GROMACS .gro file of C-alpha atoms in nm:
model
  204
    1MET     CA    1  -0.178  -2.218   0.257
    2SER     CA    2   0.053  -2.074   0.523
    3ILE     CA    3  -0.172  -1.779   0.616
    4LYS     CA    4  -0.352  -1.838   0.946
    5PHE     CA    5  -0.628  -1.616   1.085
    6ILE     CA    6  -0.555  -1.526   1.449
    7ALA     CA    7  -0.812  -1.284   1.593
    8THR     CA    8  -1.036  -0.980   1.535
    9SER     CA    9  -1.065  -0.665   1.746
   10LYS     CA   10  -1.205  -0.314   1.722
   11LEU     CA   11  -0.977  -0.032   1.605
   12PRO     CA   12  -1.105   0.318   1.684
   13THR     CA   13  -0.956   0.575   1.444
   14PRO     CA   14  -1.011   0.943   1.361
   15TRP     CA   15  -1.237   0.826   1.076
   16GLY     CA   16  -1.445   0.576   1.270
   17VAL     CA   17  -1.423   0.232   1.427
   18PHE     CA   18  -1.268  -0.029   1.199
   19ALA     CA   19  -1.240  -0.401   1.267
   20MET     CA   20  -0.881  -0.525   1.272
   21HIS     CA   21  -0.821  -0.887   1.166
   22GLY     CA   22  -0.481  -1.037   1.242
   23PHE     CA   23  -0.309  -1.301   1.026
   24GLU     CA   24   0.016  -1.493   1.058
   25ASP     CA   25   0.224  -1.645   0.782
   26THR     CA   26   0.327  -1.967   0.955
   27GLU     CA   27   0.615  -2.023   0.712
   28THR     CA   28   0.783  -1.683   0.740
   29GLY     CA   29   0.651  -1.560   1.074
   30LYS     CA   30   0.534  -1.235   0.915
   31GLU     CA   31   0.216  -1.080   1.050
   32HIS     CA   32  -0.043  -0.909   0.830
   33VAL     CA   33  -0.360  -0.717   0.909
   34ALA     CA   34  -0.691  -0.661   0.736
   35LEU     CA   35  -0.894  -0.356   0.832
   36THR     CA   36  -1.264  -0.364   0.753
   37PHE     CA   37  -1.537  -0.107   0.791
   38GLY     CA   38  -1.911  -0.164   0.775
   39ASP     CA   39  -2.098  -0.462   0.633
   40LEU     CA   40  -1.893  -0.651   0.373
   41LYS     CA   41  -2.160  -0.917   0.314
   42THR     CA   42  -2.271  -0.803  -0.028
   43ASP     CA   43  -2.237  -0.910  -0.388
   44GLU     CA   44  -2.142  -0.556  -0.487
   45PRO     CA   45  -1.774  -0.469  -0.549
   46MET     CA   46  -1.603  -0.353  -0.229
   47LEU     CA   47  -1.384  -0.043  -0.208
   48GLY     CA   48  -1.043  -0.149  -0.085
   49ARG     CA   49  -0.668  -0.110  -0.084
   50ILE     CA   50  -0.360  -0.331  -0.064
   51HIS     CA   51  -0.109  -0.134   0.144
   52SER     CA   52   0.244  -0.248   0.219
   53GLU     CA   53   0.388  -0.149   0.556
   54CYS     CA   54   0.583   0.179   0.552
   55LEU     CA   55   0.703   0.271   0.900
   56THR     CA   56   0.859   0.595   0.782
   57GLY     CA   57   0.552   0.717   0.595
   58ASP     CA   58   0.268   0.559   0.791
   59ALA     CA   59   0.394   0.619   1.146
   60LEU     CA   60   0.682   0.868   1.128
   61PHE     CA   61   0.515   1.113   0.885
   62SER     CA   62   0.793   1.102   0.625
   63LEU     CA   63   0.754   1.327   0.323
   64ARG     CA   64   0.993   1.114   0.115
   65CYS     CA   65   0.705   0.898  -0.010
   66ASP     CA   66   0.329   0.913  -0.050
   67CYS     CA   67   0.251   0.600   0.156
   68GLY     CA   68   0.118   0.763   0.471
   69PHE     CA   69  -0.099   1.002   0.271
   70GLN     CA   70  -0.240   0.712   0.071
   71LEU     CA   71  -0.318   0.507   0.382
   72GLN     CA   72  -0.498   0.789   0.557
   73THR     CA   73  -0.692   0.885   0.243
   74ALA     CA   74  -0.795   0.524   0.187
   75MET     CA   75  -0.922   0.495   0.545
   76GLN     CA   76  -1.110   0.822   0.513
   77ASN     CA   77  -1.265   0.721   0.178
   78ILE     CA   78  -1.380   0.388   0.320
   79ALA     CA   79  -1.527   0.545   0.632
   80GLU     CA   80  -1.711   0.811   0.431
   81LEU     CA   81  -1.855   0.543   0.202
   82GLY     CA   82  -1.953   0.331   0.501
   83GLN     CA   83  -1.784   0.007   0.397
   84GLY     CA   84  -1.456  -0.123   0.264
   85PHE     CA   85  -1.126  -0.286   0.354
   86ILE     CA   86  -0.749  -0.240   0.366
   87LEU     CA   87  -0.499  -0.526   0.356
   88TYR     CA   88  -0.194  -0.402   0.549
   89LEU     CA   89   0.096  -0.625   0.452
   90LYS     CA   90   0.428  -0.659   0.632
   91GLN     CA   91   0.671  -0.598   0.347
   92GLU     CA   92   0.857  -0.281   0.430
   93GLY     CA   93   1.055  -0.097   0.164
   94ARG     CA   94   0.888  -0.275  -0.129
   95GLY     CA   95   0.995  -0.602   0.031
   96ILE     CA   96   1.359  -0.534   0.125
   97GLY     CA   97   1.300  -0.465   0.496
   98LEU     CA   98   1.340  -0.160   0.716
   99LEU     CA   99   1.719  -0.153   0.759
  100ASN     CA  100   1.782  -0.210   0.389
  101LYS     CA  101   1.530   0.064   0.321
  102ILE     CA  102   1.738   0.300   0.534
  103ARG     CA  103   2.046   0.193   0.337
  104ALA     CA  104   1.855   0.267   0.017
  105TYR     CA  105   1.758   0.608   0.154
  106GLU     CA  106   2.127   0.678   0.218
  107LEU     CA  107   2.202   0.604  -0.147
  108GLN     CA  108   1.912   0.827  -0.249
  109ASP     CA  109   2.059   1.106  -0.037
  110GLN     CA  110   2.370   1.068  -0.255
  111GLY     CA  111   2.173   1.101  -0.580
  112ALA     CA  112   2.034   0.757  -0.669
  113ASN     CA  113   1.665   0.723  -0.744
  114THR     CA  114   1.449   0.468  -0.561
  115VAL     CA  115   1.499   0.197  -0.824
  116GLU     CA  116   1.875   0.251  -0.858
  117ALA     CA  117   1.919   0.242  -0.480
  118ASN     CA  118   1.749  -0.097  -0.446
  119GLU     CA  119   1.948  -0.239  -0.735
  120ARG     CA  120   2.281  -0.115  -0.595
  121LEU     CA  121   2.199  -0.308  -0.278
  122GLY     CA  122   2.143  -0.624  -0.482
  123PHE     CA  123   1.764  -0.622  -0.482
  124ALA     CA  124   1.502  -0.600  -0.753
  125ALA     CA  125   1.316  -0.271  -0.779
  126ASP     CA  126   1.008  -0.428  -0.618
  127MET     CA  127   1.039  -0.746  -0.408
  128ARG     CA  128   0.680  -0.759  -0.284
  129LYS     CA  129   0.460  -1.068  -0.312
  130TYR     CA  130   0.085  -1.084  -0.291
  131ASP     CA  131   0.002  -1.452  -0.245
  132MET     CA  132  -0.133  -1.380   0.104
  133ILE     CA  133  -0.422  -1.169  -0.022
  134GLU     CA  134  -0.639  -1.462  -0.133
  135PRO     CA  135  -0.687  -1.620   0.214
  136MET     CA  136  -0.713  -1.278   0.377
  137LEU     CA  137  -0.991  -1.168   0.142
  138ALA     CA  138  -1.164  -1.503   0.182
  139GLN     CA  139  -1.165  -1.455   0.560
  140ILE     CA  140  -1.330  -1.111   0.536
  141GLY     CA  141  -1.567  -1.222   0.261
  142VAL     CA  142  -1.455  -1.011  -0.036
  143ASN     CA  143  -1.433  -1.138  -0.395
  144LYS     CA  144  -1.508  -0.825  -0.602
  145VAL     CA  145  -1.305  -0.508  -0.554
  146LYS     CA  146  -1.287  -0.144  -0.649
  147LEU     CA  147  -0.915  -0.110  -0.584
  148MET     CA  148  -0.761   0.217  -0.467
  149THR     CA  149  -0.416   0.213  -0.626
  150ASN     CA  150  -0.190   0.370  -0.886
  151ASN     CA  151   0.006   0.045  -0.921
  152PRO     CA  152  -0.105  -0.192  -1.200
  153ARG     CA  153   0.085  -0.480  -1.032
  154LYS     CA  154  -0.169  -0.477  -0.750
  155VAL     CA  155  -0.457  -0.509  -0.995
  156GLN     CA  156  -0.277  -0.798  -1.164
  157ALA     CA  157  -0.206  -0.961  -0.827
  158MET     CA  158  -0.574  -0.964  -0.737
  159GLN     CA  159  -0.676  -1.096  -1.075
  160ALA     CA  160  -0.409  -1.369  -1.051
  161VAL     CA  161  -0.573  -1.514  -0.738
  162GLY     CA  162  -0.923  -1.496  -0.881
  163ILE     CA  163  -1.041  -1.166  -0.731
  164GLU     CA  164  -1.243  -0.957  -0.975
  165VAL     CA  165  -1.125  -0.596  -0.994
  166THR     CA  166  -1.419  -0.402  -1.134
  167GLU     CA  167  -1.251  -0.062  -1.112
  168ARG     CA  168  -0.913   0.096  -1.038
  169VAL     CA  169  -0.962   0.403  -0.822
  170PRO     CA  170  -0.665   0.645  -0.846
  171LEU     CA  171  -0.509   0.744  -0.514
  172GLN     CA  172  -0.295   1.046  -0.597
  173VAL     CA  173  -0.221   1.235  -0.278
  174GLY     CA  174   0.077   1.367  -0.087
  175LYS     CA  175   0.292   1.529  -0.355
  176ASN     CA  176   0.552   1.760  -0.204
  177ARG     CA  177   0.900   1.893  -0.276
  178TYR     CA  178   1.069   1.602  -0.097
  179ASN     CA  179   0.902   1.321  -0.292
  180GLU     CA  180   0.855   1.466  -0.640
  181ALA     CA  181   1.152   1.277  -0.788
  182TYR     CA  182   1.038   0.958  -0.613
  183LEU     CA  183   0.691   0.988  -0.764
  184LYS     CA  184   0.835   1.051  -1.109
  185THR     CA  185   1.047   0.735  -1.078
  186LYS     CA  186   0.745   0.531  -0.972
  187SER     CA  187   0.566   0.654  -1.283
  188THR     CA  188   0.846   0.624  -1.539
  189GLU     CA  189   1.030   0.314  -1.412
  190LEU     CA  190   0.775   0.118  -1.209
  191GLY     CA  191   0.471   0.184  -1.426
  192HIS     CA  192   0.252   0.354  -1.168
  193MET     CA  193  -0.037   0.536  -1.332
  194MET     CA  194  -0.029   0.903  -1.235
  195ASN     CA  195  -0.152   1.215  -1.403
  196GLU     CA  196   0.028   1.549  -1.433
  197TYR     CA  197  -0.078   1.649  -1.082
  198HIS     CA  198   0.229   1.480  -0.942
  199PHE     CA  199   0.475   1.661  -1.164
  200VAL     CA  200   0.387   2.025  -1.105
  201ASP     CA  201   0.631   2.216  -0.882
  202ASP     CA  202   0.358   2.414  -0.710
  203ASP     CA  203   0.486   2.389  -0.356
  204LYS     CA  204   0.858   2.460  -0.385
   0.00000   0.00000   0.00000
């Protein structure tokens, strides 16, 4: 396996002090992080999330997506519970990279939806891979998960590497007038499981 554990440090956050575990993919050079909170040494299912890097949403507060809202809510939920994890994976723009993501945004500004934009650039709608999660979870000692996600592909990815997903916990936050069409596309074309909350124009 090409995933190598590098080091662990403390990460103080507004929700408490997480542990940050760094990993390197020695084949691609990509760097991934696992955040953990509390004692994970238990046979009980662990609350967690797989989160792909989103510079625009996570760090620049973009309202075009729900990524930053989901990350912050996941961290808050874990801290309030007292234990859990987040796998933060370096695969920006559903795997197409930051600059191609900006190109896709340009096409979206011209009327394409998020899937159409990726495809016009020659990419699949979702290029992400999840083979790195098995060694990362093994390192932090997790094999049963209550997964915070709306994306069934993430549940399938965990099951494919032998991780038992005992529950899918919906993570529906961050709807606004800038990302409503994006959320609808994720539901109708990418199969994300969302209820009617995301499709009510209550803030326009």
